[in-house]
Amino acid sequence: MIPEWSSIVDLCKKSEALNDSLSSLPNTICTTISLSDKFLSFKSKGGEYKKVKITCNRDWELLAFPKWVIVSRNNYDEIVVESTKNNTSQKRIGEIEVGCLGEVKKITILQK
């Protein structure tokens, strides 16, 4: 059975309208975020600094980190992590979370 010409034209119009609406969506839907390191280790004495490069095609943010580290963002799309002194005999383990438009990456940190 051959479809009527008018139904083919209607289908093409609907397809064009869908493509137009999709092309107007912002490019922020697709994001890629990567980390130069996924694991950091610190000595118990504290005062150590480590940097992790964050690469993302959109603006990213620091979401969470343990209280026993000081974390800041520099002008080179890096986070700078400073350990504080561990006054206990226990190892400390935590995570730093970095996000970009709903995608979250984690850096595991250990202090001996």
CSV table of N, CA and C in Angstrom, one decimal:
chain,number,residue,atom,x,y,z
A,1,MET,N,0.8,-1.2,0.0
A,1,MET,CA,0.0,0.0,0.0
A,1,MET,C,0.9,1.3,0.0
A,2,ILE,N,0.6,2.2,-0.9
A,2,ILE,CA,1.4,3.4,-1.0
A,2,ILE,C,0.7,4.5,-0.2
A,3,PRO,N,1.5,5.2,0.7
A,3,PRO,CA,0.9,6.2,1.5
A,3,PRO,C,0.5,7.4,0.7
A,4,GLU,N,-0.5,8.1,1.1
A,4,GLU,CA,-0.9,9.3,0.4
A,4,GLU,C,0.2,10.4,0.5
A,5,TRP,N,0.3,11.2,-0.6
A,5,TRP,CA,1.3,12.2,-0.6
A,5,TRP,C,1.1,13.2,0.5
A,6,SER,N,0.0,13.6,0.9
A,6,SER,CA,-0.3,14.6,2.0
A,6,SER,C,0.3,14.0,3.3
A,7,SER,N,0.2,12.7,3.6
A,7,SER,CA,0.7,12.2,4.8
A,7,SER,C,2.2,12.2,4.9
A,8,ILE,N,2.8,12.0,3.7
A,8,ILE,CA,4.3,12.1,3.6
A,8,ILE,C,4.8,13.6,3.9
A,9,VAL,N,4.1,14.5,3.4
A,9,VAL,CA,4.4,15.9,3.6
A,9,VAL,C,4.2,16.3,5.0
A,10,ASP,N,3.1,15.8,5.7
A,10,ASP,CA,2.9,16.1,7.1
A,10,ASP,C,4.0,15.5,7.9
A,11,LEU,N,4.4,14.3,7.6
A,11,LEU,CA,5.5,13.6,8.4
A,11,LEU,C,6.8,14.4,8.2
A,12,CYS,N,7.1,14.9,7.1
A,12,CYS,CA,8.3,15.8,6.9
A,12,CYS,C,8.2,17.0,7.7
A,13,LYS,N,7.1,17.7,7.7
A,13,LYS,CA,6.9,18.9,8.5
A,13,LYS,C,7.1,18.6,10.0
A,14,LYS,N,6.6,17.5,10.5
A,14,LYS,CA,6.8,17.2,11.9
A,14,LYS,C,8.2,16.9,12.2
A,15,SER,N,8.9,16.2,11.3
A,15,SER,CA,10.3,15.9,11.5
A,15,SER,C,11.2,17.2,11.5
A,16,GLU,N,10.9,18.2,10.6
A,16,GLU,CA,11.6,19.5,10.6
A,16,GLU,C,11.3,20.2,11.9
A,17,ALA,N,10.1,20.2,12.4
A,17,ALA,CA,9.8,20.9,13.7
A,17,ALA,C,10.5,20.3,14.8
A,18,LEU,N,10.6,19.0,14.9
A,18,LEU,CA,11.4,18.3,15.9
A,18,LEU,C,12.9,18.6,15.9
A,19,ASN,N,13.4,18.6,14.7
A,19,ASN,CA,14.8,19.0,14.5
A,19,ASN,C,15.1,20.4,15.0
A,20,ASP,N,14.2,21.4,14.6
A,20,ASP,CA,14.3,22.8,15.0
A,20,ASP,C,14.3,22.9,16.5
A,21,SER,N,13.4,22.2,17.2
A,21,SER,CA,13.3,22.3,18.7
A,21,SER,C,14.5,21.7,19.3
A,22,LEU,N,15.1,20.6,18.8
A,22,LEU,CA,16.3,20.0,19.3
A,22,LEU,C,17.5,20.9,19.1
A,23,SER,N,17.6,21.6,18.0
A,23,SER,CA,18.8,22.4,17.8
A,23,SER,C,18.8,23.6,18.6
A,24,SER,N,17.6,24.0,19.2
A,24,SER,CA,17.6,25.2,20.1
A,24,SER,C,18.0,24.8,21.5
A,25,LEU,N,18.1,23.6,21.8
A,25,LEU,CA,18.5,23.2,23.2
A,25,LEU,C,20.0,23.6,23.4
A,26,PRO,N,20.3,24.1,24.7
A,26,PRO,CA,21.7,24.4,24.9
A,26,PRO,C,22.6,23.2,24.9
A,27,ASN,N,23.8,23.5,24.6
A,27,ASN,CA,24.8,22.4,24.6
A,27,ASN,C,25.2,21.9,26.0
A,28,THR,N,24.7,22.5,27.0
A,28,THR,CA,25.0,22.1,28.3
A,28,THR,C,24.5,20.7,28.7
A,29,ILE,N,23.7,20.1,27.9
A,29,ILE,CA,23.2,18.8,28.2
A,29,ILE,C,24.3,17.8,28.2
A,30,CYS,N,25.2,17.8,27.3
A,30,CYS,CA,26.4,16.9,27.2
A,30,CYS,C,27.6,17.5,27.9
A,31,THR,N,28.0,16.8,29.0
A,31,THR,CA,29.2,17.3,29.7
A,31,THR,C,30.2,16.2,29.8
A,32,THR,N,31.5,16.6,29.8
A,32,THR,CA,32.5,15.6,30.1
A,32,THR,C,33.4,16.3,31.2
A,33,ILE,N,33.7,15.5,32.2
A,33,ILE,CA,34.5,16.0,33.3
A,33,ILE,C,35.5,14.9,33.6
A,34,SER,N,36.8,15.3,33.8
A,34,SER,CA,37.8,14.3,34.1
A,34,SER,C,38.8,14.9,35.1
A,35,LEU,N,39.4,14.0,35.8
A,35,LEU,CA,40.4,14.4,36.9
A,35,LEU,C,41.8,13.9,36.6
A,36,SER,N,42.8,14.7,36.9
A,36,SER,CA,44.1,14.2,36.7
A,36,SER,C,44.5,13.1,37.7
A,37,ASP,N,43.9,13.1,38.9
A,37,ASP,CA,44.1,12.0,39.9
A,37,ASP,C,42.8,11.6,40.5
A,38,LYS,N,42.7,10.4,40.9
A,38,LYS,CA,41.5,9.9,41.6
A,38,LYS,C,41.8,9.4,43.0
A,39,PHE,N,43.1,9.5,43.4
A,39,PHE,CA,43.5,9.1,44.7
A,39,PHE,C,44.7,10.0,45.1
A,40,LEU,N,44.6,10.5,46.4
A,40,LEU,CA,45.7,11.3,47.0
A,40,LEU,C,46.0,10.7,48.4
A,41,SER,N,47.3,10.7,48.7
A,41,SER,CA,47.7,10.2,50.0
A,41,SER,C,48.5,11.2,50.7
A,42,PHE,N,48.3,11.4,52.0
A,42,PHE,CA,49.0,12.4,52.8
A,42,PHE,C,49.6,11.7,54.0
A,43,LYS,N,50.7,12.3,54.5
A,43,LYS,CA,51.3,11.8,55.8
A,43,LYS,C,50.5,12.4,56.9
A,44,SER,N,50.7,11.8,58.1
A,44,SER,CA,49.9,12.3,59.3
A,44,SER,C,50.4,13.7,59.8
A,45,LYS,N,51.6,14.1,59.5
A,45,LYS,CA,52.1,15.4,60.0
A,45,LYS,C,51.3,16.6,59.6
A,46,GLY,N,50.6,16.5,58.4
A,46,GLY,CA,49.8,17.6,57.9
A,46,GLY,C,50.6,18.6,57.2
A,47,GLY,N,50.0,19.6,56.6
A,47,GLY,CA,50.7,20.7,55.9
A,47,GLY,C,51.2,20.4,54.5
A,48,GLU,N,50.8,19.2,54.0
A,48,GLU,CA,51.1,18.8,52.6
A,48,GLU,C,50.1,19.4,51.7
A,49,TYR,N,50.6,19.8,50.5
A,49,TYR,CA,49.7,20.3,49.5
A,49,TYR,C,49.7,19.4,48.2
A,50,LYS,N,48.6,19.1,47.7
A,50,LYS,CA,48.5,18.4,46.4
A,50,LYS,C,47.5,19.0,45.5
A,51,LYS,N,47.8,18.9,44.2
A,51,LYS,CA,46.8,19.6,43.2
A,51,LYS,C,46.2,18.5,42.3
A,52,VAL,N,45.0,18.7,41.9
A,52,VAL,CA,44.3,17.8,41.0
A,52,VAL,C,43.7,18.7,39.9
A,53,LYS,N,44.1,18.4,38.6
A,53,LYS,CA,43.6,19.2,37.5
A,53,LYS,C,42.2,18.7,37.1
A,54,ILE,N,41.2,19.6,37.0
A,54,ILE,CA,39.9,19.3,36.6
A,54,ILE,C,39.7,19.8,35.2
A,55,THR,N,39.2,18.9,34.3
A,55,THR,CA,38.9,19.2,33.0
A,55,THR,C,37.5,19.0,32.7
A,56,CYS,N,36.8,20.1,32.3
A,56,CYS,CA,35.4,20.0,32.0
A,56,CYS,C,35.0,20.9,30.9
A,57,ASN,N,34.1,20.6,30.0
A,57,ASN,CA,33.7,21.5,28.9
A,57,ASN,C,32.7,22.5,29.4
A,58,ARG,N,32.4,22.5,30.6
A,58,ARG,CA,31.5,23.6,31.3
A,58,ARG,C,32.1,23.9,32.6
A,59,ASP,N,31.5,24.9,33.3
A,59,ASP,CA,32.0,25.3,34.6
A,59,ASP,C,31.8,24.2,35.6
A,60,TRP,N,32.7,23.9,36.4
A,60,TRP,CA,32.6,22.8,37.4
A,60,TRP,C,32.6,23.5,38.8
A,61,GLU,N,32.2,22.7,39.8
A,61,GLU,CA,32.2,23.2,41.2
A,61,GLU,C,32.7,22.1,42.2
A,62,LEU,N,33.2,22.6,43.3
A,62,LEU,CA,33.6,21.7,44.4
A,62,LEU,C,32.4,21.4,45.2
A,63,LEU,N,32.0,20.2,45.4
A,63,LEU,CA,30.7,19.8,46.0
A,63,LEU,C,30.9,19.4,47.5
A,64,ALA,N,31.9,18.7,47.8
A,64,ALA,CA,32.1,18.2,49.2
A,64,ALA,C,33.5,17.7,49.4
A,65,PHE,N,33.9,17.8,50.7
A,65,PHE,CA,35.2,17.3,51.1
A,65,PHE,C,35.2,17.1,52.6
A,66,PRO,N,36.1,16.3,53.1
A,66,PRO,CA,36.1,16.0,54.6
A,66,PRO,C,36.6,17.3,55.3
A,67,LYS,N,36.3,17.4,56.6
A,67,LYS,CA,36.7,18.5,57.4
A,67,LYS,C,38.2,18.5,57.7
A,68,TRP,N,38.9,17.4,57.5
A,68,TRP,CA,40.3,17.4,57.9
A,68,TRP,C,41.2,17.8,56.7
A,69,VAL,N,40.7,18.3,55.6
A,69,VAL,CA,41.5,18.8,54.6
A,69,VAL,C,40.9,20.2,54.2
A,70,ILE,N,41.8,21.1,53.7
A,70,ILE,CA,41.4,22.4,53.2
A,70,ILE,C,41.5,22.3,51.7
A,71,VAL,N,40.4,22.6,51.1
A,71,VAL,CA,40.4,22.5,49.6
A,71,VAL,C,40.0,23.8,49.0
A,72,SER,N,40.7,24.3,48.0
A,72,SER,CA,40.4,25.5,47.3
A,72,SER,C,40.6,25.3,45.8
A,73,ARG,N,40.0,26.2,45.0
A,73,ARG,CA,40.1,26.2,43.6
A,73,ARG,C,41.0,27.3,43.1
A,74,ASN,N,42.0,27.0,42.3
A,74,ASN,CA,42.9,28.1,41.8
A,74,ASN,C,42.4,28.5,40.4
A,75,ASN,N,43.2,29.4,39.8
A,75,ASN,CA,42.9,30.0,38.5
A,75,ASN,C,43.3,29.1,37.3
A,76,TYR,N,43.8,27.9,37.6
A,76,TYR,CA,44.3,27.0,36.6
A,76,TYR,C,43.4,25.7,36.4
A,77,ASP,N,42.1,25.9,36.9
A,77,ASP,CA,41.2,24.7,36.9
A,77,ASP,C,41.7,23.5,37.7
A,78,GLU,N,42.3,23.8,38.8
A,78,GLU,CA,42.8,22.8,39.7
A,78,GLU,C,42.2,23.0,41.1
A,79,ILE,N,42.1,21.9,41.8
A,79,ILE,CA,41.8,22.1,43.2
A,79,ILE,C,43.1,21.8,43.9
A,80,VAL,N,43.3,22.6,45.0
A,80,VAL,CA,44.5,22.5,45.8
A,80,VAL,C,44.0,21.9,47.2
A,81,VAL,N,44.6,20.8,47.5
A,81,VAL,CA,44.2,20.1,48.8
A,81,VAL,C,45.3,20.1,49.8
A,82,GLU,N,45.0,20.6,51.0
A,82,GLU,CA,46.0,20.7,52.0
A,82,GLU,C,45.5,19.8,53.2
A,83,SER,N,46.4,19.0,53.7
A,83,SER,CA,46.0,18.1,54.8
A,83,SER,C,46.3,18.8,56.1
A,84,THR,N,45.5,18.6,57.1
A,84,THR,CA,45.8,19.0,58.5
A,84,THR,C,46.4,17.9,59.2
A,85,LYS,N,46.9,18.2,60.4
A,85,LYS,CA,47.6,17.2,61.2
A,85,LYS,C,46.6,16.1,61.7
A,86,ASN,N,47.0,14.8,61.6
A,86,ASN,CA,46.2,13.8,62.1
A,86,ASN,C,46.8,13.4,63.5
A,87,ASN,N,46.1,13.8,64.5
A,87,ASN,CA,46.5,13.6,65.9
A,87,ASN,C,46.1,12.2,66.4
A,88,THR,N,45.5,11.4,65.6
A,88,THR,CA,45.1,10.1,66.0
A,88,THR,C,46.0,9.0,65.5
A,89,SER,N,45.9,7.8,65.9
A,89,SER,CA,46.7,6.7,65.4
A,89,SER,C,45.9,6.0,64.3
A,90,GLN,N,44.7,6.5,64.0
A,90,GLN,CA,43.9,5.9,62.9
A,90,GLN,C,44.1,6.5,61.6
A,91,LYS,N,44.1,5.7,60.5
A,91,LYS,CA,44.1,6.3,59.2
A,91,LYS,C,42.8,7.0,58.9
A,92,ARG,N,42.9,8.1,58.2
A,92,ARG,CA,41.7,8.8,57.8
A,92,ARG,C,41.5,8.7,56.3
A,93,ILE,N,40.2,8.3,55.9
A,93,ILE,CA,39.9,8.1,54.5
A,93,ILE,C,38.6,9.0,54.2
A,94,GLY,N,38.7,9.7,53.1
A,94,GLY,CA,37.5,10.5,52.7
A,94,GLY,C,37.4,10.7,51.2
A,95,GLU,N,36.5,11.5,50.8
A,95,GLU,CA,36.3,11.7,49.4
A,95,GLU,C,36.1,13.2,49.1
A,96,ILE,N,36.6,13.7,48.0
A,96,ILE,CA,36.3,15.0,47.5
A,96,ILE,C,35.4,14.8,46.3
A,97,GLU,N,34.4,15.6,46.3
A,97,GLU,CA,33.4,15.5,45.1
A,97,GLU,C,33.5,16.7,44.3
A,98,VAL,N,33.6,16.6,43.0
A,98,VAL,CA,33.6,17.7,42.0
A,98,VAL,C,32.5,17.4,41.0
A,99,GLY,N,31.7,18.4,40.7
A,99,GLY,CA,30.6,18.2,39.8
A,99,GLY,C,30.5,19.2,38.7
A,100,CYS,N,29.9,18.7,37.6
A,100,CYS,CA,29.7,19.6,36.4
A,100,CYS,C,28.3,19.2,35.8
A,101,LEU,N,27.3,20.1,36.0
A,101,LEU,CA,26.0,19.9,35.5
A,101,LEU,C,25.4,18.5,35.8
A,102,GLY,N,25.5,18.1,37.0
A,102,GLY,CA,24.9,16.8,37.4
A,102,GLY,C,25.9,15.6,37.4
A,103,GLU,N,26.9,15.7,36.7
A,103,GLU,CA,27.9,14.6,36.7
A,103,GLU,C,28.9,14.8,37.8
A,104,VAL,N,29.1,13.8,38.6
A,104,VAL,CA,30.0,13.9,39.8
A,104,VAL,C,31.1,13.0,39.7
A,105,LYS,N,32.3,13.5,40.0
A,105,LYS,CA,33.6,12.7,40.0
A,105,LYS,C,34.1,12.7,41.5
A,106,LYS,N,34.7,11.7,41.9
A,106,LYS,CA,35.2,11.6,43.3
A,106,LYS,C,36.7,11.3,43.3
A,107,ILE,N,37.4,12.0,44.3
A,107,ILE,CA,38.8,11.8,44.5
A,107,ILE,C,38.9,11.2,45.9
A,108,THR,N,39.4,10.0,46.1
A,108,THR,CA,39.6,9.3,47.4
A,108,THR,C,40.9,9.9,48.0
A,109,ILE,N,40.8,10.3,49.3
A,109,ILE,CA,42.0,10.8,50.0
A,109,ILE,C,42.2,9.9,51.2
A,110,LEU,N,43.5,9.7,51.5
A,110,LEU,CA,43.9,8.9,52.6
A,110,LEU,C,45.0,9.6,53.4
A,111,GLN,N,44.9,9.6,54.7
A,111,GLN,CA,45.9,10.2,55.5
A,111,GLN,C,46.4,9.1,56.5
A,112,LYS,N,47.7,8.8,56.5
A,112,LYS,CA,48.2,7.7,57.4
A,112,LYS,C,48.5,8.3,58.7
